[in-house]
Structure formats: C-alpha cells, structure tokens
Short mmCIF file of C-alpha atoms in Angstrom, two decimals:
data_model
loop_
_atom_site.label_atom_id
_atom_site.label_comp_id
_atom_site.label_asym_id
_atom_site.label_seq_id
_atom_site.Cartn_x
_atom_site.Cartn_y
_atom_site.Cartn_z
CA UNK P 18 -39.60 -30.05 -24.99
CA UNK P 19 -37.84 -28.05 -26.92
CA UNK P 20 -36.09 -29.25 -30.22
CA UNK P 21 -32.35 -29.67 -29.80
CA UNK P 22 -31.46 -29.69 -33.74
CA UNK P 23 -29.55 -27.24 -35.42
CA UNK P 24 -32.73 -25.67 -36.72
CA UNK P 25 -33.78 -25.04 -33.28
CA UNK P 26 -34.13 -21.43 -32.61
CA UNK P 27 -33.10 -19.87 -29.47
CA UNK P 28 -36.01 -18.68 -27.52
CA UNK P 29 -36.86 -14.77 -27.39
CA UNK P 30 -38.95 -12.23 -25.79
CA UNK P 31 -40.72 -13.55 -22.60
CA UNK P 32 -40.24 -16.95 -23.52
CA UNK P 33 -36.50 -16.77 -22.62
CA UNK P 34 -37.14 -14.36 -19.83
CA UNK P 35 -39.31 -17.29 -18.71
CA UNK P 36 -36.66 -19.83 -19.15
CA UNK P 37 -34.15 -18.06 -17.85
CA UNK P 38 -35.99 -17.16 -14.51
CA UNK P 39 -36.62 -20.81 -14.43
CA UNK P 40 -33.24 -22.13 -14.40
CA UNK P 41 -31.54 -18.98 -12.09
CA UNK P 42 -34.96 -20.30 -9.34
CA UNK P 43 -33.28 -23.86 -9.51
CA UNK P 44 -29.82 -22.64 -9.00
CA UNK P 45 -30.42 -20.05 -6.57
CA UNK P 46 -33.09 -22.12 -4.50
CA UNK P 47 -30.85 -24.84 -4.77
CA UNK P 48 -29.22 -26.23 -1.12
CA UNK P 49 -25.82 -26.90 -3.18
CA UNK P 50 -24.46 -26.52 -6.53
CA UNK P 51 -26.70 -27.76 -9.67
CA UNK P 52 -25.00 -29.73 -12.68
CA UNK P 53 -25.81 -28.80 -16.03
CA UNK P 54 -27.12 -31.99 -16.81
CA UNK P 55 -29.70 -31.91 -13.95
CA UNK P 56 -30.92 -28.57 -14.95
CA UNK P 57 -31.48 -30.02 -18.27
CA UNK P 58 -33.70 -32.64 -16.78
CA UNK P 59 -35.94 -31.04 -14.65
CA UNK P 60 -36.08 -28.34 -17.05
CA UNK P 61 -36.55 -30.24 -20.30
CA UNK P 62 -35.18 -27.33 -21.91
CA UNK P 63 -32.70 -28.62 -25.01
CA UNK P 64 -29.01 -28.70 -23.82
CA UNK P 65 -28.11 -25.63 -26.61
CA UNK P 66 -30.85 -23.34 -24.73
CA UNK P 67 -30.08 -24.25 -21.71
CA UNK P 68 -26.55 -23.61 -22.12
CA UNK P 69 -27.19 -20.49 -23.72
CA UNK P 70 -29.29 -18.87 -21.08
CA UNK P 71 -26.70 -20.12 -18.49
CA UNK P 72 -23.89 -18.36 -20.25
CA UNK P 73 -26.14 -15.12 -20.31
CA UNK P 74 -26.72 -15.70 -16.27
CA UNK P 75 -23.14 -15.86 -15.85
CA UNK P 76 -22.54 -12.96 -17.48
CA UNK P 77 -24.55 -11.12 -15.58
CA UNK P 78 -23.05 -12.54 -12.50
CA UNK P 79 -26.36 -14.20 -11.65
CA UNK P 80 -24.67 -17.59 -11.16
CA UNK P 81 -20.93 -18.86 -11.05
CA UNK P 82 -19.41 -22.19 -11.56
CA UNK P 83 -17.61 -24.07 -8.96
CA UNK P 84 -14.75 -25.92 -9.15
CA UNK P 85 -16.01 -28.64 -10.36
CA UNK P 86 -18.31 -26.88 -13.04
CA UNK P 87 -21.53 -26.97 -11.45
CA UNK P 88 -23.73 -24.16 -11.19
CA UNK P 89 -24.55 -21.75 -7.71
CA UNK P 90 -25.81 -17.98 -6.93
CA UNK P 91 -23.80 -15.59 -8.65
CA UNK P 92 -21.85 -12.76 -7.23
CA UNK P 93 -25.41 -10.38 -7.18
CA UNK P 94 -27.06 -12.70 -5.35
CA UNK P 95 -23.76 -12.78 -2.77
CA UNK P 96 -23.21 -8.91 -2.59
CA UNK P 97 -26.95 -9.05 -1.56
CA UNK P 98 -25.97 -12.01 1.02
CA UNK P 99 -22.84 -9.62 2.71
CA UNK P 100 -25.34 -7.05 3.69
CA UNK P 101 -26.26 -8.97 6.56
CA UNK P 102 -24.24 -11.48 8.34
CA UNK P 103 -21.16 -12.10 5.86
CA UNK P 104 -19.45 -15.18 7.43
CA UNK P 105 -20.89 -18.61 6.11
CA UNK P 106 -21.57 -16.59 2.36
CA UNK P 107 -17.74 -15.20 2.91
CA UNK P 108 -16.47 -18.43 3.96
CA UNK P 109 -18.02 -20.55 1.26
CA UNK P 110 -17.62 -18.22 -1.27
CA UNK P 111 -13.23 -17.70 -0.68
CA UNK P 112 -13.51 -21.49 -0.03
CA UNK P 113 -11.83 -22.43 -3.56
CA UNK P 114 -9.49 -19.08 -3.56
CA UNK P 115 -7.96 -20.78 0.14
CA UNK P 116 -7.61 -24.29 -1.32
CA UNK P 117 -5.42 -22.97 -4.46
CA UNK P 118 -3.49 -20.64 -2.27
CA UNK P 119 -2.96 -23.89 0.09
CA UNK P 120 -2.08 -26.11 -2.69
CA UNK P 121 0.55 -23.89 -4.52
CA UNK P 122 2.16 -23.19 -1.05
CA UNK P 123 1.44 -25.90 1.43
CA UNK P 124 0.93 -23.46 3.97
CA UNK P 125 -1.52 -22.44 6.55
CA UNK P 126 -4.21 -20.11 4.74
CA UNK P 127 -7.03 -18.09 6.94
CA UNK P 128 -9.44 -16.13 5.91
CA UNK P 129 -10.46 -13.70 8.70
CA UNK P 130 -13.06 -10.67 9.18
CA UNK P 131 -13.28 -7.83 11.77
CA UNK P 132 -15.81 -8.40 14.32
CA UNK P 133 -16.18 -5.96 17.36
CA UNK P 134 -13.08 -4.62 16.55
CA UNK P 135 -11.20 -8.03 16.83
CA UNK P 136 -9.81 -9.92 13.94
CA UNK P 137 -11.67 -13.23 13.93
CA UNK P 138 -10.47 -16.17 11.55
CA UNK P 139 -13.52 -17.74 10.09
CA UNK P 140 -11.79 -20.36 7.70
CA UNK P 141 -8.92 -22.11 7.35
CA UNK P 142 -7.00 -24.39 4.64
CA UNK P 143 -4.12 -26.43 6.61
CA UNK P 144 -0.58 -26.81 5.83
CA UNK P 145 0.55 -29.95 4.34
CA UNK P 146 3.74 -29.68 6.39
CA UNK P 147 4.26 -31.61 9.45
CA UNK P 148 6.29 -28.37 10.91
CA UNK P 149 3.24 -26.20 10.38
CA UNK P 150 1.20 -23.15 12.14
CA UNK P 151 -1.84 -24.23 14.24
CA UNK P 152 -5.53 -23.81 14.06
CA UNK P 153 -6.48 -20.07 13.74
CA UNK P 154 -10.02 -20.60 13.99
CA UNK P 155 -11.34 -18.91 17.00
CA UNK P 156 -8.36 -17.42 18.25
CA UNK P 157 -7.88 -13.91 19.67
CA UNK P 158 -4.85 -12.51 18.64
CA UNK P 159 -3.59 -8.76 19.25
CA UNK P 160 -4.18 -7.81 15.73
CA UNK P 161 -0.86 -5.23 15.42
CA UNK P 162 1.33 -8.45 15.15
CA UNK P 163 -0.51 -9.84 12.54
CA UNK P 164 -0.53 -9.83 8.67
CA UNK P 165 -4.46 -9.68 8.48
CA UNK P 166 -4.69 -7.14 11.55
CA UNK P 167 -2.27 -4.66 9.63
CA UNK P 168 -4.67 -5.21 6.63
CA UNK P 169 -7.51 -3.91 8.14
CA UNK P 170 -5.68 -0.79 9.92
CA UNK P 171 -4.39 0.18 6.89
CA UNK P 172 -7.65 0.29 5.17
CA UNK P 173 -9.37 1.80 8.28
CA UNK P 174 -11.04 -1.41 9.42
CA UNK P 175 -9.64 -0.98 12.76
CA UNK P 176 -8.80 2.17 14.53
CA UNK P 177 -5.36 3.01 14.90
CA UNK P 178 -3.95 1.78 18.62
CA UNK P 179 -2.96 4.34 20.67
CA UNK P 180 0.30 4.69 22.52
CA UNK P 181 2.62 1.56 23.31
CA UNK P 182 1.62 -1.71 21.81
CA UNK P 183 1.61 -5.17 23.70
CA UNK P 184 4.99 -6.46 22.62
CA UNK P 185 4.62 -10.24 21.50
CA UNK P 186 8.35 -11.06 20.59
CA UNK P 187 11.45 -8.06 19.84
CA UNK P 188 10.21 -7.56 16.17
CA UNK P 189 7.12 -6.58 17.69
CA UNK P 190 5.93 -2.87 16.12
CA UNK P 191 5.95 -0.77 19.56
CA UNK P 192 3.87 2.16 19.11
CA UNK P 193 0.62 3.04 16.68
CA UNK P 194 2.57 5.78 15.49
CA UNK P 195 4.90 2.99 14.04
CA UNK P 196 2.64 0.55 12.97
CA UNK P 197 0.78 3.53 11.08
CA UNK P 198 4.27 4.64 9.09
CA UNK P 199 3.98 0.88 7.22
CA UNK P 200 0.27 1.40 6.39
CA UNK P 201 1.38 3.28 3.00
CA UNK P 202 3.38 0.60 1.68
CA UNK P 203 0.80 -2.03 2.15
CA UNK P 204 -2.01 -0.33 0.59
CA UNK P 205 0.69 0.14 -2.43
CA UNK P 206 1.48 -3.52 -2.63
CA UNK P 207 -1.53 -4.87 -1.60
CA UNK P 208 -0.22 -7.07 1.09
CA UNK P 209 1.05 -6.87 4.85
CA UNK P 210 4.02 -8.76 6.37
CA UNK P 211 4.35 -9.82 9.96
CA UNK P 212 7.98 -11.22 10.48
CA UNK P 213 8.21 -13.13 13.74
CA UNK P 214 6.37 -10.25 15.60
CA UNK P 215 4.02 -12.32 17.08
CA UNK P 216 6.04 -15.59 17.68
CA UNK P 217 9.54 -16.23 16.75
CA UNK P 218 10.04 -18.52 13.80
CA UNK P 219 6.60 -17.39 12.48
CA UNK P 220 5.60 -15.35 9.08
CA UNK P 221 2.45 -14.18 8.21
CA UNK P 222 1.56 -12.75 4.68
CA UNK P 223 -2.04 -11.34 4.49
CA UNK P 224 -3.94 -9.33 1.61
CA UNK P 225 -7.36 -7.64 1.26
CA UNK P 226 -10.45 -8.81 0.08
CA UNK P 227 -12.73 -5.31 -1.45
CA UNK P 228 -16.58 -5.76 -1.65
CA UNK P 229 -18.08 -4.17 -4.31
CA UNK P 230 -18.30 -0.56 -2.35
CA UNK P 231 -14.36 -0.55 -2.14
CA UNK P 232 -15.13 -1.35 1.78
CA UNK P 233 -12.20 -4.06 2.87
CA UNK P 234 -14.34 -7.01 4.18
CA UNK P 235 -11.75 -9.71 4.88
CA UNK P 236 -8.26 -10.56 4.71
CA UNK P 237 -6.32 -14.08 3.42
CA UNK P 238 -2.97 -14.95 5.21
CA UNK P 239 -0.65 -17.43 4.38
CA UNK P 240 1.28 -18.37 7.46
CA UNK P 241 4.04 -20.77 8.12
CA UNK P 242 7.90 -20.67 9.81
CA UNK P 243 10.73 -18.86 8.67
CA UNK P 244 12.68 -21.63 7.91
CA UNK P 245 10.46 -22.26 4.83
CA UNK P 246 9.04 -17.98 3.91
CA UNK P 247 12.35 -16.96 3.54
CA UNK P 248 12.40 -13.09 1.76
CA UNK P 249 12.36 -14.61 -1.25
CA UNK P 250 9.23 -17.12 -0.95
CA UNK P 251 7.24 -14.45 1.23
CA UNK P 252 7.73 -12.13 -2.16
CA UNK P 253 6.17 -15.12 -4.25
CA UNK P 254 3.80 -15.33 -1.72
CA UNK P 255 2.33 -12.46 -1.78
CA UNK P 256 2.29 -11.80 -5.27
CA UNK P 257 0.38 -15.21 -5.57
CA UNK P 258 -2.38 -13.86 -2.63
CA UNK P 259 -2.60 -10.59 -4.63
CA UNK P 260 -3.65 -12.35 -7.74
CA UNK P 261 -6.08 -14.30 -5.80
CA UNK P 262 -7.27 -11.68 -3.73
CA UNK P 263 -8.21 -9.54 -6.74
CA UNK P 264 -9.91 -12.26 -8.52
CA UNK P 265 -11.78 -13.13 -5.17
CA UNK P 266 -12.82 -9.51 -4.65
CA UNK P 267 -14.01 -9.00 -8.70
CA UNK P 268 -16.14 -12.11 -7.95
CA UNK P 269 -17.73 -10.17 -4.81
CA UNK P 270 -18.42 -6.90 -7.88
CA UNK P 271 -15.28 -4.89 -6.62
CA UNK P 272 -13.54 -3.27 -9.70
CA UNK P 273 -10.35 -1.05 -8.80
CA UNK P 274 -10.30 2.44 -9.83
CA UNK P 275 -7.58 3.45 -12.23
CA UNK P 276 -4.15 3.94 -11.42
#
C-alpha cells in the first residue's frame, strides 16, 4: 500500500511502469467505464499516485474520461479497433458528441458511415420537438439528397454518380456534374447542406469525422424542418457541427494540416 502523505514520492522506473500498466489493464479490460475510486480500491495505490499515473495515461491518449468523469480506453485503442469493423466502437465514442449537439439544437442528430457504397445511419439522437424527423437508422436513402451523402462524395468516400440523378423534389441536384460543383465549398466550409432536396420542408446539415490518417470515416448530421432551421439557424448549427466533429476527429488522432 502506498503512503498517501505529503512526503510520499512518485513511483519511478520499472515500478511506475508496472503501476501504470496495471491501471491501464483494468480500464481497457473493464466491460464499462471505471471510476477513480474503484481503481484506487482495486490497485491499493495511493490517490495521489493513481491520479498522477492516470493523468500520464490520459496525456498519451491511452485512457480518456467520459462525460461522468470515469475512465475508458483512450484514442490509441480506438484507432486500433477502427482498423476492423468500426460501427460499434465509433457509435460508442461518438455518443457524447451526438448528445451534446442534440441538447444544443433540439433537432435529430445522426451518425452515418459508408457501407458497400451506401450511406448507413448507425446511431441517432431524437429531436426534443413533437414535429421532428423520422428514425433514420437502417434507412436506405439516395446519398445525393442528404448532407451526409454530400460529405462523403466531397471527400471521395463515394464515387461521383454519372448522368442524371433521381429527383426527390424540385430542389434535388440534377446531375453528378452539378453535385460536384458543391464539393470545393463543402471542403472549405467543413459542412454540407441539403435543403428540401430529399423531402419538401426538410433540412439537413452534415459535417465529416476524420480518422488519424485524414480519411473521412463518418458524418454527423442535424436534421429538422425548414420552419425551425431557417438560413440563420442553419448557419449557427453548421458552426456547432464543425466544432464538435473537429473535437471528435481529434479524439481519433486527427491533426488537420496547417493552412
């Protein structure tokens, strides 16, 4: 048992590595998050020692804190896991981001990925309004009509469609060439907008989530009626989305290239 008095010395050398490894193993192998108190109790380490070691592990992205302050496996492990099937890991990691956006906007928030050439919604936070968008999880929608789809097109995650595109409304982009004209602006501003392109009265704003290598692995979108998402509120929502998706991308190890 460590001495938790002011005269206690920080562990050094092999001892420090062993203690940090013990903490890391407990966090990574736990089926859920681990509280600071539970880690202190299980390891028998002093609170001050546990705190120092956890801070070091957090700095190196080996552990992270969830919204309740408990510890989970960090971005290094997430990046490794993302080499396989990203769905479950990404949905769990993005959950706090989706919830924050939902709380700030009150609208439906979705997380989508590309699967077999289609845009698939894998997670959703429902709107707090009675008048809200539907459940998007599992729906097969034409990508050119959605903000998430436009994000994936603009970042080369989907091949540019050729010829005429299926019209869903009078505002649907008509051709692949016309769709491609939007890509430079989507990349420059960091978000895409689909206003009444899928359905009259419906607006969606989407932003990319980047992996550590700069690949867009997901898109987060806010969807709601034009009655609430007017031009001014659309811009405000887009700024929030860009801020939140950049933070999530940073958690995945992405570092934007200097401009």
